[in-house]
Amino acid sequence: MQCIDVRKVDKFVGKTVCLQGWAYNFRSSTGTVKKEPRSPSGYELTVSDISVVYRAEAYPIAKKEHGTEFLFDHRHLWVRSSRQAAVLRIRDQVIWSLRSFLRERGFTLTDTPILTPTSCEGTTTLFETDYFGEKAYLAQSGQLYLEALAASLGKVYDFGPTFRAEKSKTRRHLMEFWMLDAEVAFMHHDESLELQEALIERVVQDALTQSAKELTLLERDVVHLKNVHAPFHRITYDDAVSLLKEKGSDITLGQDLGADDETKLSEEFDRPVFITHYPAAIKAFYMKPDPMNPTRALCADLIATEGYGEIIGGSERIDDLALLERRFKEHKLPRKPFEWYLDLRRYGSFPHSGFGIGLERVVTWIAGLPHVREAIPFPRLLNRLQP
Amino acid sequence: MQCIDVRKVDKFVGKTVCLQGWAYNFRSSTGTVKKEPRSPSGYELTVSDISVVYRAEAYPIAKKEHGTEFLFDHRHLWVRSSRQAAVLRIRDQVIWSLRSFLRERGFTLTDTPILTPTSCEGTTTLFETDYFGEKAYLAQSGQLYLEALAASLGKVYDFGPTFRAEKSKTRRHLMEFWMLDAEVAFMHHDESLELQEALIERVVQDALTQSAKELTLLERDVVHLKNVHAPFHRITYDDAVSLLKEKGSDITLGQDLGADDETKLSEEFDRPVFITHYPAAIKAFYMKPDPMNPTRALCADLIATEGYGEIIGGSERIDDLALLERRFKEHKLPRKPFEWYLDLRRYGSFPHSGFGIGLERVVTWIAGLPHVREAIPFPRLLNRLQP
């Protein structure tokens, strides 16, 4: 007798099949499949034989409410709950959509290293390890490496874990999270925004169709998600600050936007919104200045709907060697470990743009979760390295 | 005028288009596309205008032979060579095939953590880092976590970087490499082998069709690859040792196979071969003993053709709590950090099997590379953390 995947039960109506599973959510039984419209799955099994594989001891997670710490201490069992399984399935679907979209557009996946000799953003928020006598740091982004690979393959992306040893305890931060970086040779800032909105539109619309069952189980109100179609809104940083001031924020021109500001802004728009042209001074050293106003960078953050905050950050990159060397001086960055990065401007420099997507933030938004920590199988938080 | 992807030039015959690129391998020019059977691409462009974006300084990599160290010191530029780009494209294709196959078979991707509080294989080959006052180690495998997730989602896999701080300098070792782990609830050892051979058959056959151009460029002799169809060969460890002794190896029963032994064995078979039923004593603590002979484990390593060595290791897992607890004692493993793993046997234990595939080894084999270090964009070796 055939042991079948319960998701394919519709192919076995009238047949006697074997099902294997856990009795808390489905039957470990042998039975005959028949249609049953009153059943949640549309099918019913008449059991002809049951064989018990194991009898579990008293299960630690009960139907009653448990505290968050208790649930994360038991994450290895909690993942079995229908809600947590649904979130993990949505995560899988989001990853698949991201990869499929980029592949269809001619991108090559080129994964960048985790162990790196140095970082461009200071070492205070880096995890450090001994690499046979040298100091190595866990990468926070693969972008610089991707720029080298874009010079080889044109359109490239990486997609792997990244690490930030930040002593922050917000609902948007994990110490270990998955990031997709994309980099495209000869792509300018505006084209990058078009690529980003097409990608996010695809991911959200795929989730609505492919993960409909999971979204229903999570009781996600999908009204806003249905609206996620390109083009997204675009607002300059300067206009965003003016708008925020009107709304009562105490932000001043030149300051970076806080999480509350992002929430306020998202309330003003019916679709995701790009905040463009941030002050170059508060953004990363490699961002290309706007030729129309060099105090502003050719960059954008994409803010999700409903207060879920930033999900993408991107920019056009500086392609001029002299300007990049000046930035190294201004940011007091060591030259030697980055000579290879400067080489990319020495030998066949080219205009290029790219962006990074935080996977767990996208999943949190689509699934409508209260905290990013449920969007990854085993979250790593300030006070949590276990299980 | 439209700037096009040169791979889609066939859609623009007779049209005037813009191409962007580097003059060392294609023209940065505006031109009219026409069919030209004598051209390698089958098309020719009549240039109507050229605009130079940047003029490069003297390029460090010349047509002459360079030493390996020089090339890896310039990996950020070396990736632009047609051979290296071809390898990276094959890698991308292999990853796509692996993920597609598992998705089609109903697997859910559930990525496991890199930062882990402890390891089941001792800490001597682990990279260590400070995690806000606790010790954390970079994962060598996600298997134990995947077992927890298989109890939720049935068929799961992870696919990410793993780390081994091994002071070995062989052509098969990297310090940082990508690994795919798969784990399936209710799957037994024999079914696992069938899944593995179907997966590898798919990956190799996809590469032969989808990466034909790249394999030709690399001058890969694909005779052996064409032969990679299920079922693969199976030989027990005991029979493998007898065979190796006949072939002059000085291996003795009870010892693990060395790289030379794997090469010798692969010469005996026209397809990949599973070495099954290794002595339990030389394998990992979690492997299920063969009920017919408990000194042997229900496990297998898959050896590629042509001396490329082991590409998969897998086993059925111990599902009996008492036996697993005994193994913890025998292997002198600390109980406390693994209580969560024991929980999986306490609460609804189930037969299950899984395996791990080393990505770079598969790419090295398919692309026919002399060393695994060319199968990853930026390799990390004993003496190499840069660029």
Coordinates of C-alpha atoms in Angstrom, one line a residue, chain B residues 52-359:
Chain B
V52 CA 33.7 55.3 -24.0
V53 CA 32.5 55.2 -20.4
Y54 CA 36.0 54.9 -18.8
R55 CA 39.5 54.1 -19.9
A56 CA 41.1 51.5 -17.6
E57 CA 44.7 51.7 -16.4
A58 CA 47.0 48.8 -17.5
Y59 CA 45.0 45.7 -16.4
P60 CA 46.9 43.5 -14.0
I61 CA 45.8 40.2 -15.4
A62 CA 47.5 39.6 -18.8
K63 CA 47.1 36.8 -21.4
K64 CA 50.3 35.1 -20.1
E65 CA 50.2 32.5 -17.4
H66 CA 49.8 33.8 -13.8
G67 CA 50.6 31.9 -10.6
T68 CA 47.6 30.6 -8.5
E69 CA 48.4 33.0 -5.6
F70 CA 48.5 36.0 -7.9
L71 CA 45.2 35.0 -9.4
F72 CA 43.5 34.6 -6.1
D73 CA 45.0 37.8 -4.8
H74 CA 43.2 39.4 -7.8
R75 CA 40.1 37.3 -7.5
H76 CA 38.0 40.5 -7.7
L77 CA 39.3 41.0 -11.3
W78 CA 40.0 37.3 -12.2
V79 CA 36.2 36.6 -11.9
R80 CA 35.9 38.6 -15.2
S81 CA 37.7 35.9 -17.2
S82 CA 35.5 33.8 -19.4
R83 CA 36.5 30.5 -17.6
Q84 CA 35.7 31.9 -14.1
A85 CA 32.4 33.4 -15.3
A86 CA 31.5 30.1 -16.8
V87 CA 32.1 28.3 -13.5
L88 CA 30.0 30.8 -11.6
R89 CA 27.2 30.4 -14.1
I90 CA 27.3 26.6 -13.7
R91 CA 27.2 27.1 -9.9
D92 CA 24.1 29.2 -10.3
Q93 CA 22.5 26.5 -12.5
V94 CA 23.3 23.8 -10.0
I95 CA 21.8 25.7 -7.1
W96 CA 18.6 26.4 -9.2
S97 CA 18.3 22.7 -10.1
L98 CA 18.7 21.6 -6.4
R99 CA 16.1 24.1 -5.2
S100 CA 13.6 23.4 -8.1
F101 CA 13.8 19.6 -7.6
L102 CA 13.1 19.8 -3.9
R103 CA 10.3 22.3 -4.3
E104 CA 8.6 20.1 -6.9
R105 CA 8.8 17.2 -4.4
G106 CA 7.0 19.2 -1.8
F107 CA 10.0 20.3 0.4
T108 CA 9.8 23.5 2.4
L109 CA 13.0 25.6 2.7
T110 CA 13.7 26.3 6.3
D111 CA 17.1 27.8 6.8
T112 CA 18.9 26.9 10.0
P113 CA 21.0 29.3 12.2
I114 CA 24.7 30.0 11.7
L115 CA 25.3 31.2 15.2
T116 CA 24.9 28.2 17.5
P117 CA 25.6 27.8 21.2
T118 CA 27.4 24.5 20.8
S119 CA 28.3 21.8 18.4
C120 CA 27.9 18.1 18.3
E121 CA 31.2 17.4 16.7
G122 CA 33.6 19.0 19.2
T123 CA 34.9 22.6 19.1
T124 CA 38.4 22.1 17.7
T125 CA 37.3 22.7 14.1
L126 CA 34.8 25.5 14.9
F127 CA 35.1 29.2 14.4
E128 CA 34.2 30.8 17.7
T129 CA 32.8 34.3 18.4
D130 CA 31.6 36.3 21.4
Y131 CA 27.8 36.6 21.5
F132 CA 27.2 39.4 24.0
G133 CA 29.2 37.5 26.7
E134 CA 28.3 34.0 25.6
K135 CA 30.4 31.8 23.4
A136 CA 28.9 31.1 20.0
Y137 CA 30.1 28.9 17.2
L138 CA 29.6 29.0 13.4
A139 CA 27.5 26.1 12.3
Q140 CA 29.1 23.1 10.5
S141 CA 25.7 21.7 9.6
G142 CA 22.1 22.6 10.1
Q143 CA 21.0 19.0 10.5
L144 CA 19.9 18.9 14.1
Y145 CA 17.7 22.0 13.6
L146 CA 16.3 20.5 10.4
E147 CA 15.2 17.4 12.4
A148 CA 13.0 19.7 14.5
L149 CA 11.6 21.4 11.4
A150 CA 10.9 18.0 9.7
A151 CA 8.5 17.3 12.7
S152 CA 6.6 20.4 11.7
L153 CA 6.7 20.4 7.9
G154 CA 7.5 16.8 6.9
K155 CA 10.0 17.5 4.1
V156 CA 12.4 20.3 4.7
Y157 CA 15.8 21.5 3.6
D158 CA 18.3 24.3 4.3
F159 CA 20.9 25.7 2.0
G160 CA 23.5 28.1 3.3
P161 CA 27.1 28.7 4.2
T162 CA 28.8 26.4 6.7
F163 CA 32.2 26.7 8.3
R164 CA 35.0 24.3 9.2
A165 CA 38.2 25.6 10.9
E166 CA 40.2 22.6 9.7
K167 CA 43.9 23.0 9.2
S168 CA 43.7 21.0 6.0
K169 CA 45.0 22.1 2.7
T170 CA 43.5 19.7 0.2
R171 CA 41.9 20.3 -3.1
R172 CA 38.5 19.3 -1.6
H173 CA 38.4 21.6 1.4
L174 CA 37.2 25.2 2.0
M175 CA 36.9 26.9 5.4
E176 CA 33.5 28.4 4.2
F177 CA 31.4 26.4 1.9
W178 CA 27.7 26.0 1.0
M179 CA 25.8 23.0 2.1
L180 CA 22.3 21.8 1.4
D181 CA 20.8 19.6 4.2
A182 CA 17.6 17.7 3.6
E183 CA 15.5 15.9 6.2
V184 CA 12.3 13.9 5.7
A185 CA 9.9 12.6 8.3
F186 CA 9.0 8.9 8.0
M187 CA 11.7 8.3 5.3
H188 CA 13.9 5.3 5.7
H189 CA 17.5 4.8 4.6
D190 CA 16.7 3.1 1.3
E191 CA 14.2 5.7 0.3
S192 CA 16.7 8.4 1.1
L193 CA 19.2 6.9 -1.3
E194 CA 16.5 6.9 -4.0
L195 CA 15.8 10.6 -3.3
Q196 CA 19.5 11.4 -3.4
E197 CA 20.2 9.7 -6.7
A198 CA 17.1 11.3 -8.3
L199 CA 18.3 14.7 -7.1
I200 CA 21.9 14.3 -8.4
E201 CA 20.6 12.9 -11.7
R202 CA 18.5 16.0 -12.1
V203 CA 21.3 18.4 -11.3
V204 CA 23.8 16.8 -13.7
Q205 CA 21.3 16.3 -16.5
D206 CA 20.1 19.9 -16.1
A207 CA 23.7 21.1 -16.2
L208 CA 24.3 19.2 -19.5
T209 CA 21.5 21.0 -21.2
Q210 CA 21.3 24.4 -19.4
S211 CA 25.1 24.9 -19.0
A212 CA 26.2 23.3 -22.3
K213 CA 27.9 26.4 -23.5
E214 CA 29.8 26.8 -20.2
L215 CA 30.9 23.1 -20.2
T216 CA 32.1 23.5 -23.8
L217 CA 34.1 26.6 -22.9
L218 CA 35.7 24.7 -20.0
E219 CA 36.5 21.8 -22.3
R220 CA 34.8 19.5 -19.9
D221 CA 34.7 15.9 -21.2
V222 CA 31.0 15.1 -20.4
V223 CA 31.1 11.4 -21.3
H224 CA 30.9 10.3 -17.6
L225 CA 28.3 13.0 -16.7
K226 CA 25.9 11.8 -19.5
N227 CA 26.0 8.5 -17.7
V228 CA 24.7 9.9 -14.4
H229 CA 21.3 8.3 -14.3
A230 CA 19.5 6.5 -11.4
P231 CA 19.9 3.9 -10.1
F232 CA 23.5 4.6 -8.9
H233 CA 25.7 1.8 -7.7
R234 CA 25.5 0.6 -4.0
I235 CA 28.3 -1.1 -2.2
T236 CA 28.6 -1.8 1.5
Y237 CA 31.6 -0.4 3.4
D238 CA 32.8 -4.0 4.1
D239 CA 32.7 -4.9 0.4
A240 CA 34.4 -1.5 -0.4
V241 CA 37.2 -2.3 2.0
S242 CA 37.7 -5.8 0.4
L243 CA 37.7 -4.2 -3.1
L244 CA 40.2 -1.6 -2.0
K245 CA 42.5 -4.2 -0.5
E246 CA 42.5 -6.1 -3.8
K247 CA 43.4 -2.8 -5.5
G248 CA 46.4 -2.4 -3.2
S249 CA 45.1 0.0 -0.6
D250 CA 46.4 -0.5 2.9
I251 CA 43.0 0.3 4.5
T252 CA 41.9 -2.0 7.3
L253 CA 38.4 -2.9 8.3
G254 CA 37.1 -0.3 10.8
Q255 CA 39.0 2.6 9.3
D256 CA 37.4 5.5 7.5
L257 CA 38.0 5.8 3.7
G258 CA 40.6 8.3 2.6
A259 CA 40.5 10.6 -0.4
D260 CA 42.7 8.2 -2.3
D261 CA 40.4 5.3 -1.5
E262 CA 37.4 7.3 -2.8
T263 CA 39.3 8.0 -6.0
K264 CA 40.2 4.3 -6.4
L265 CA 36.6 3.3 -5.9
S266 CA 35.2 5.8 -8.3
E267 CA 37.4 4.2 -11.0
E268 CA 35.6 0.9 -10.6
F269 CA 32.2 2.3 -11.4
D270 CA 30.6 4.0 -14.4
R271 CA 28.2 6.1 -12.3
P272 CA 28.3 7.6 -8.8
V273 CA 28.4 5.0 -6.1
F274 CA 26.9 4.9 -2.6
I275 CA 29.2 3.4 0.1
T276 CA 26.7 2.1 2.7
H277 CA 26.7 0.7 6.2
Y278 CA 29.9 2.2 7.6
P279 CA 30.9 1.1 11.1
A280 CA 28.7 3.0 13.6
A281 CA 31.9 3.6 15.6
I282 CA 33.5 5.9 13.0
K283 CA 30.3 7.8 12.1
A284 CA 28.3 10.5 13.8
F285 CA 26.4 9.8 17.1
Y286 CA 23.0 10.4 15.6
M287 CA 23.1 7.7 13.0
K288 CA 20.7 4.7 13.4
P289 CA 22.3 1.3 13.7
D290 CA 21.4 -1.3 11.2
P291 CA 18.9 -3.7 13.0
M292 CA 20.5 -6.6 11.1
N293 CA 24.0 -5.7 12.4
P294 CA 24.1 -2.9 15.0
T295 CA 27.9 -2.4 14.5
R296 CA 27.0 -0.9 11.2
A297 CA 25.0 2.3 10.6
L298 CA 22.1 3.0 8.2
C299 CA 24.2 5.5 6.3
A300 CA 25.8 6.2 3.0
D301 CA 28.3 8.5 1.4
L302 CA 27.9 9.2 -2.3
I303 CA 31.1 9.2 -4.3
A304 CA 31.1 11.1 -7.6
T305 CA 32.7 9.7 -10.8
E306 CA 36.3 10.3 -12.0
G307 CA 37.9 10.7 -8.6
Y308 CA 36.0 13.8 -7.5
G309 CA 35.3 12.1 -4.2
E310 CA 32.4 12.4 -1.7
I311 CA 29.6 14.8 -2.6
I312 CA 26.8 13.6 -0.2
G313 CA 26.7 12.1 3.3
G314 CA 23.5 10.9 4.8
S315 CA 21.8 8.5 7.2
E316 CA 18.7 7.4 9.0
R317 CA 18.6 9.1 12.4
I318 CA 18.2 7.4 15.8
D319 CA 14.6 7.9 16.8
D320 CA 14.7 6.0 20.1
L321 CA 15.2 8.2 23.1
A322 CA 17.0 5.6 25.3
L323 CA 19.5 4.7 22.5
L324 CA 20.2 8.4 21.7
E325 CA 20.8 9.1 25.4
R326 CA 23.3 6.2 25.5
R327 CA 25.1 7.6 22.5
F328 CA 25.4 11.0 24.2
K329 CA 27.2 9.2 27.1
E330 CA 29.4 7.1 24.7
H331 CA 30.4 10.2 22.8
K332 CA 30.9 12.2 26.0
L333 CA 28.5 14.9 24.7
P334 CA 27.1 17.5 27.1
R335 CA 23.4 16.8 27.7
K336 CA 22.2 20.3 28.6
P337 CA 22.7 22.1 25.3
F338 CA 21.1 19.2 23.5
E339 CA 18.0 18.7 25.6
W340 CA 16.0 20.3 22.9
Y341 CA 17.3 17.7 20.4
L342 CA 16.4 14.9 22.8
D343 CA 12.9 16.6 23.1
L344 CA 12.3 15.6 19.5
R345 CA 12.4 11.9 20.6
R346 CA 10.4 12.6 23.8
Y347 CA 7.5 14.3 22.1
G348 CA 6.2 12.4 19.0
S349 CA 9.4 10.7 17.8
F350 CA 9.3 9.4 14.2
P351 CA 11.6 7.5 11.8
H352 CA 13.4 10.0 9.6
S353 CA 16.4 10.3 7.3
G354 CA 18.4 13.0 5.8
F355 CA 21.6 14.0 4.0
G356 CA 23.9 16.9 3.3
I357 CA 25.3 17.9 -0.1
G358 CA 28.5 19.9 -0.4
L359 CA 27.7 22.5 -3.2

